[in-house]
mmCIF file of C-alpha atoms in Angstrom:
data_model
loop_
_atom_site.group_PDB
_atom_site.id
_atom_site.type_symbol
_atom_site.label_atom_id
_atom_site.label_comp_id
_atom_site.label_asym_id
_atom_site.label_seq_id
_atom_site.Cartn_x
_atom_site.Cartn_y
_atom_site.Cartn_z
ATOM 1 C CA GLU B 1 64.012 122.265 134.081
ATOM 2 C CA ASP B 2 62.236 124.814 136.494
ATOM 3 C CA GLN B 3 60.658 127.558 134.404
ATOM 4 C CA VAL B 4 58.661 130.614 134.228
ATOM 5 C CA THR B 5 57.250 131.891 131.050
ATOM 6 C CA GLN B 6 55.052 134.857 130.180
ATOM 7 C CA SER B 7 52.928 135.499 127.177
ATOM 8 C CA PRO B 8 52.398 137.574 125.346
ATOM 9 C CA GLU B 9 56.125 139.182 125.257
ATOM 10 C CA ALA B 10 54.363 142.572 124.038
ATOM 11 C CA LEU B 11 50.725 143.679 124.056
ATOM 12 C CA ARG B 12 49.106 146.871 122.555
ATOM 13 C CA LEU B 13 45.666 147.697 123.851
ATOM 14 C CA GLN B 14 43.377 150.690 123.113
ATOM 15 C CA GLU B 15 42.211 152.524 126.321
ATOM 16 C CA GLY B 16 39.246 150.855 127.678
ATOM 17 C CA GLU B 17 40.198 147.331 125.991
ATOM 18 C CA SER B 18 40.375 144.525 128.476
ATOM 19 C CA SER B 19 42.767 141.751 128.395
ATOM 20 C CA SER B 20 44.806 139.300 130.267
ATOM 21 C CA LEU B 21 48.334 138.311 130.797
ATOM 22 C CA ASN B 22 49.573 134.910 131.409
ATOM 23 C CA CYS B 23 52.424 133.555 133.601
ATOM 24 C CA SER B 24 53.224 129.740 133.397
ATOM 25 C CA TYR B 25 55.626 127.796 135.678
ATOM 26 C CA THR B 26 56.828 124.225 135.902
ATOM 27 C CA VAL B 27 58.196 124.153 139.413
ATOM 28 C CA SER B 28 57.242 122.059 142.455
ATOM 29 C CA GLY B 29 57.060 123.247 145.921
ATOM 30 C CA LEU B 30 55.443 126.756 145.103
ATOM 31 C CA ARG B 31 55.554 128.792 148.087
ATOM 32 C CA GLY B 32 54.256 131.930 146.361
ATOM 33 C CA LEU B 33 53.606 133.670 142.936
ATOM 34 C CA PHE B 34 53.987 137.261 142.801
ATOM 35 C CA TRP B 35 53.104 139.923 140.065
ATOM 36 C CA TYR B 36 55.092 143.195 139.739
ATOM 37 C CA ARG B 37 54.766 146.171 137.437
ATOM 38 C CA GLN B 38 58.067 147.802 136.322
ATOM 39 C CA ASP B 39 58.383 151.111 134.589
ATOM 40 C CA PRO B 40 61.471 151.998 132.367
ATOM 41 C CA GLY B 41 64.476 152.923 134.437
ATOM 42 C CA LYS B 42 62.815 151.735 137.739
ATOM 43 C CA GLY B 43 62.813 148.856 140.109
ATOM 44 C CA PRO B 44 59.797 146.373 140.264
ATOM 45 C CA GLU B 45 56.905 147.591 141.916
ATOM 46 C CA PHE B 46 54.838 145.009 144.193
ATOM 47 C CA LEU B 47 51.455 144.331 143.083
ATOM 48 C CA PHE B 48 50.037 140.935 144.498
ATOM 49 C CA THR B 49 50.954 137.654 146.084
ATOM 50 C CA LEU B 50 49.198 134.358 145.254
ATOM 51 C CA TYR B 51 49.733 131.239 147.600
ATOM 52 C CA SER B 52 47.590 128.556 146.579
ATOM 53 C CA ALA B 53 45.422 127.506 143.407
ATOM 54 C CA GLY B 54 42.014 129.332 143.559
ATOM 55 C CA GLU B 55 43.207 132.427 145.121
ATOM 56 C CA GLU B 56 42.213 135.707 143.664
ATOM 57 C CA LYS B 57 43.532 139.211 144.410
ATOM 58 C CA GLU B 58 42.222 142.626 143.226
ATOM 59 C CA LYS B 59 43.506 146.225 142.933
ATOM 60 C CA GLU B 60 41.752 148.977 141.023
ATOM 61 C CA ARG B 61 41.754 147.493 137.183
ATOM 62 C CA LEU B 62 43.955 144.693 138.031
ATOM 63 C CA LYS B 63 42.941 141.146 139.256
ATOM 64 C CA ALA B 64 45.370 138.291 139.652
ATOM 65 C CA THR B 65 44.449 134.548 139.538
ATOM 66 C CA LEU B 66 46.260 131.419 140.433
ATOM 67 C CA THR B 67 46.062 127.669 139.022
ATOM 68 C CA LYS B 68 48.273 124.904 139.656
ATOM 69 C CA LYS B 69 50.289 125.662 136.617
ATOM 70 C CA GLU B 70 49.617 129.231 135.676
ATOM 71 C CA SER B 71 48.604 132.861 136.670
ATOM 72 C CA PHE B 72 46.695 135.283 134.992
ATOM 73 C CA LEU B 73 46.556 138.986 135.219
ATOM 74 C CA HIS B 74 43.320 140.375 134.060
ATOM 75 C CA ILE B 75 43.437 144.141 133.129
ATOM 76 C CA THR B 76 40.005 145.664 132.915
ATOM 77 C CA ALA B 77 39.394 149.022 131.113
ATOM 78 C CA PRO B 78 42.865 149.888 130.827
ATOM 79 C CA LYS B 79 44.084 153.619 131.009
ATOM 80 C CA PRO B 80 47.428 154.721 129.241
ATOM 81 C CA GLU B 81 49.018 155.133 132.909
ATOM 82 C CA ASP B 82 48.928 151.298 133.009
ATOM 83 C CA SER B 83 51.635 151.090 130.129
ATOM 84 C CA ALA B 84 54.553 149.043 131.872
ATOM 85 C CA THR B 85 56.206 145.799 131.919
ATOM 86 C CA TYR B 86 54.288 143.262 134.154
ATOM 87 C CA LEU B 87 56.664 140.691 135.673
ATOM 88 C CA CYS B 88 55.585 137.490 137.597
ATOM 89 C CA ALA B 89 58.119 135.800 140.023
ATOM 90 C CA VAL B 90 57.628 132.247 141.853
ATOM 91 C CA HIS B 91 59.087 131.306 145.016
ATOM 92 C CA TYR B 92 59.609 127.564 145.507
ATOM 93 C CA TRP B 93 61.526 124.961 147.543
ATOM 94 C CA ARG B 94 63.988 122.895 145.552
ATOM 95 C CA HIS B 95 67.343 122.286 147.148
ATOM 96 C CA GLY B 96 67.089 125.445 148.866
ATOM 97 C CA GLN B 97 64.929 128.507 148.297
ATOM 98 C CA ASN B 98 64.450 129.766 144.575
ATOM 99 C CA PHE B 99 63.123 132.876 143.379
ATOM 100 C CA VAL B 100 62.694 133.154 139.584
ATOM 101 C CA PHE B 101 61.224 135.923 137.506
ATOM 102 C CA GLY B 102 59.566 135.314 134.088
ATOM 103 C CA PRO B 103 60.854 137.535 131.319
ATOM 104 C CA GLY B 104 57.751 139.809 131.502
ATOM 105 C CA THR B 105 54.972 141.279 129.147
ATOM 106 C CA ARG B 106 55.303 144.665 127.815
ATOM 107 C CA LEU B 107 51.893 146.373 127.864
ATOM 108 C CA SER B 108 51.070 149.540 126.013
ATOM 109 C CA VAL B 109 47.805 151.271 126.369
ATOM 110 C CA LEU B 110 47.253 153.721 123.668
ATOM 111 C CA PRO B 111 44.634 156.767 124.301
ATOM 112 C CA ASP U 1 60.749 157.877 152.257
ATOM 113 C CA THR U 2 61.277 154.279 153.831
ATOM 114 C CA GLY U 3 61.750 152.531 150.662
ATOM 115 C CA VAL U 4 64.618 150.427 149.537
ATOM 116 C CA SER U 5 67.590 152.769 148.417
ATOM 117 C CA GLN U 6 70.515 152.008 146.329
ATOM 118 C CA ASN U 7 73.544 153.862 145.414
ATOM 119 C CA PRO U 8 75.003 154.923 143.082
ATOM 120 C CA ARG U 9 72.192 155.017 140.311
ATOM 121 C CA HIS U 10 74.688 154.633 137.699
ATOM 122 C CA LYS U 11 78.226 153.470 137.467
ATOM 123 C CA ILE U 12 80.480 153.630 134.351
ATOM 124 C CA THR U 13 83.880 151.827 134.675
ATOM 125 C CA LYS U 14 86.608 150.531 132.509
ATOM 126 C CA ARG U 15 86.902 146.592 132.043
ATOM 127 C CA GLY U 16 89.115 145.125 134.914
ATOM 128 C CA GLN U 17 88.212 147.684 137.647
ATOM 129 C CA ASN U 18 86.396 146.641 140.812
ATOM 130 C CA VAL U 19 83.034 148.192 141.471
ATOM 131 C CA THR U 20 80.835 148.323 144.829
ATOM 132 C CA PHE U 21 77.194 149.059 145.026
ATOM 133 C CA ARG U 22 75.423 149.731 148.203
ATOM 134 C CA CYS U 23 71.791 148.888 149.173
ATOM 135 C CA ASP U 24 69.907 150.195 152.235
ATOM 136 C CA PRO U 25 66.670 147.936 152.770
ATOM 137 C CA ILE U 26 63.507 148.903 154.475
ATOM 138 C CA SER U 27 64.493 149.214 158.149
ATOM 139 C CA GLU U 28 62.382 146.471 159.661
ATOM 140 C CA HIS U 29 63.059 144.051 156.838
ATOM 141 C CA ASN U 30 65.142 140.994 157.981
ATOM 142 C CA ARG U 31 65.691 139.592 154.246
ATOM 143 C CA LEU U 32 67.778 141.215 151.670
ATOM 144 C CA TYR U 33 68.070 140.250 148.103
ATOM 145 C CA TRP U 34 70.525 140.926 144.983
ATOM 146 C CA TYR U 35 69.314 140.406 141.564
ATOM 147 C CA ARG U 36 70.773 141.432 138.058
ATOM 148 C CA GLN U 37 68.580 142.391 135.290
ATOM 149 C CA THR U 38 69.648 143.025 131.536
ATOM 150 C CA LEU U 39 67.238 144.655 128.988
ATOM 151 C CA GLY U 40 64.203 142.706 128.126
ATOM 152 C CA GLN U 41 64.666 140.336 130.762
ATOM 153 C CA GLY U 42 63.210 139.751 134.144
ATOM 154 C CA PRO U 43 65.572 140.100 137.029
ATOM 155 C CA GLU U 44 67.996 136.931 137.732
ATOM 156 C CA PHE U 45 68.332 136.109 141.486
ATOM 157 C CA LEU U 46 71.876 136.370 142.770
ATOM 158 C CA THR U 47 71.886 136.048 146.481
ATOM 159 C CA TYR U 48 70.189 136.714 149.688
ATOM 160 C CA PHE U 49 70.630 137.412 153.390
ATOM 161 C CA GLN U 50 68.662 136.599 156.445
ATOM 162 C CA ASN U 51 69.889 139.337 158.694
ATOM 163 C CA GLU U 52 73.724 139.059 158.423
ATOM 164 C CA ALA U 53 73.941 135.650 157.061
ATOM 165 C CA GLN U 54 74.213 134.926 153.589
ATOM 166 C CA LEU U 55 71.845 132.045 153.051
ATOM 167 C CA GLU U 56 71.594 131.422 149.197
ATOM 168 C CA LYS U 57 73.905 132.308 146.180
ATOM 169 C CA SER U 58 73.042 131.307 142.742
ATOM 170 C CA ARG U 59 75.112 128.990 140.873
ATOM 171 C CA LEU U 60 75.443 131.872 138.081
ATOM 172 C CA LEU U 61 77.468 133.961 140.683
ATOM 173 C CA SER U 62 80.958 133.784 139.880
ATOM 174 C CA ASP U 63 83.964 134.174 142.132
ATOM 175 C CA ARG U 64 84.187 137.780 141.190
ATOM 176 C CA PHE U 65 80.956 138.601 142.910
ATOM 177 C CA SER U 66 80.897 138.944 146.703
ATOM 178 C CA ALA U 67 78.190 140.392 148.895
ATOM 179 C CA GLU U 68 78.161 141.415 152.525
ATOM 180 C CA ARG U 69 75.415 142.469 155.024
ATOM 181 C CA PRO U 70 77.277 143.615 158.241
ATOM 182 C CA LYS U 71 75.324 143.894 161.330
ATOM 183 C CA GLY U 72 72.214 142.928 159.058
ATOM 184 C CA SER U 73 71.455 146.509 157.979
ATOM 185 C CA PHE U 74 72.779 147.940 154.569
ATOM 186 C CA SER U 75 74.388 145.501 152.076
ATOM 187 C CA THR U 76 77.092 146.016 149.604
ATOM 188 C CA LEU U 77 77.828 144.076 146.413
ATOM 189 C CA GLU U 78 81.318 143.995 145.032
ATOM 190 C CA ILE U 79 82.431 142.888 141.609
ATOM 191 C CA GLN U 80 86.112 142.468 141.002
ATOM 192 C CA ARG U 81 87.818 142.496 137.567
ATOM 193 C CA THR U 82 84.761 143.693 135.755
ATOM 194 C CA GLU U 83 83.759 142.320 132.273
ATOM 195 C CA GLN U 84 81.635 143.425 129.413
ATOM 196 C CA GLY U 85 79.155 141.108 130.409
ATOM 197 C CA ASP U 86 78.617 142.485 133.882
ATOM 198 C CA SER U 87 76.804 145.288 132.332
ATOM 199 C CA ALA U 88 73.517 145.023 133.826
ATOM 200 C CA MET U 89 71.096 146.762 136.078
ATOM 201 C CA TYR U 90 71.686 145.539 139.881
ATOM 202 C CA LEU U 91 68.612 145.537 141.854
ATOM 203 C CA CYS U 92 68.344 145.097 145.483
ATOM 204 C CA ALA U 93 65.181 143.851 147.248
ATOM 205 C CA SER U 94 64.007 143.464 150.914
ATOM 206 C CA SER U 95 61.397 141.626 152.468
ATOM 207 C CA LEU U 96 60.108 141.052 156.021
ATOM 208 C CA ASP U 97 60.328 137.251 156.207
ATOM 209 C CA GLU U 98 60.462 134.209 153.768
ATOM 210 C CA GLY U 99 56.904 134.550 152.411
ATOM 211 C CA SER U 100 56.537 138.175 152.145
ATOM 212 C CA PRO U 101 56.754 140.205 149.048
ATOM 213 C CA GLN U 102 60.116 141.607 148.223
ATOM 214 C CA HIS U 103 60.124 145.448 147.794
ATOM 215 C CA PHE U 104 62.707 146.567 145.160
ATOM 216 C CA GLY U 105 65.049 149.765 144.971
ATOM 217 C CA ASP U 106 65.423 151.419 141.681
ATOM 218 C CA GLY U 107 68.725 149.733 140.946
ATOM 219 C CA THR U 108 72.190 150.466 140.027
ATOM 220 C CA ARG U 109 72.978 150.592 136.279
ATOM 221 C CA LEU U 110 76.583 149.168 135.444
ATOM 222 C CA SER U 111 78.319 150.250 132.083
ATOM 223 C CA ILE U 112 81.534 148.491 131.319
ATOM 224 C CA LEU U 113 83.665 150.327 128.777
#
């Protein structure tokens, strides 16, 4: 079954404490993997697109990497304003276009 | 502001009523998507359009749901005979083309009494 999972479900960090979020997928025909940030009551905000294994993207304190079966979102020296739910989504082809989101990781960064 | 716009932001209705939501995508984007999101879950794909053509519909989309995108501009999502289980956030997104990232609006929160 095509699946996208994320771990951990929730993560609490102290300000400045670096960590990584995981997104694992069991789909074939991957067209792209996307990371989004979502604040309460808002729509997801686009962060990164990764298309092939080995690819890396960086933006401020965030760095996304991709392997054949998973992606990591590394957060370096996080600040309280980085607190949000981080979602990954996969776009793949099987009997048509498919767009599947993971359940998200709720990140809290404490001052 | 040229982001994705959704109206209304909140909708409260009684079970059995029909509701319609509107989405205005980013103007140059050809693709428009509808998702449903419940608390603690990621968005769940419902359907998408390439210009005015509806190309994919989720197997989860019941016959009570219908979406349109006349003239390839704004889109509407209608739910007929609403049920308690329809309570959710309905999100709209648009993208430039197939491989481009989707940009989301802030959604319409539907509450069924």
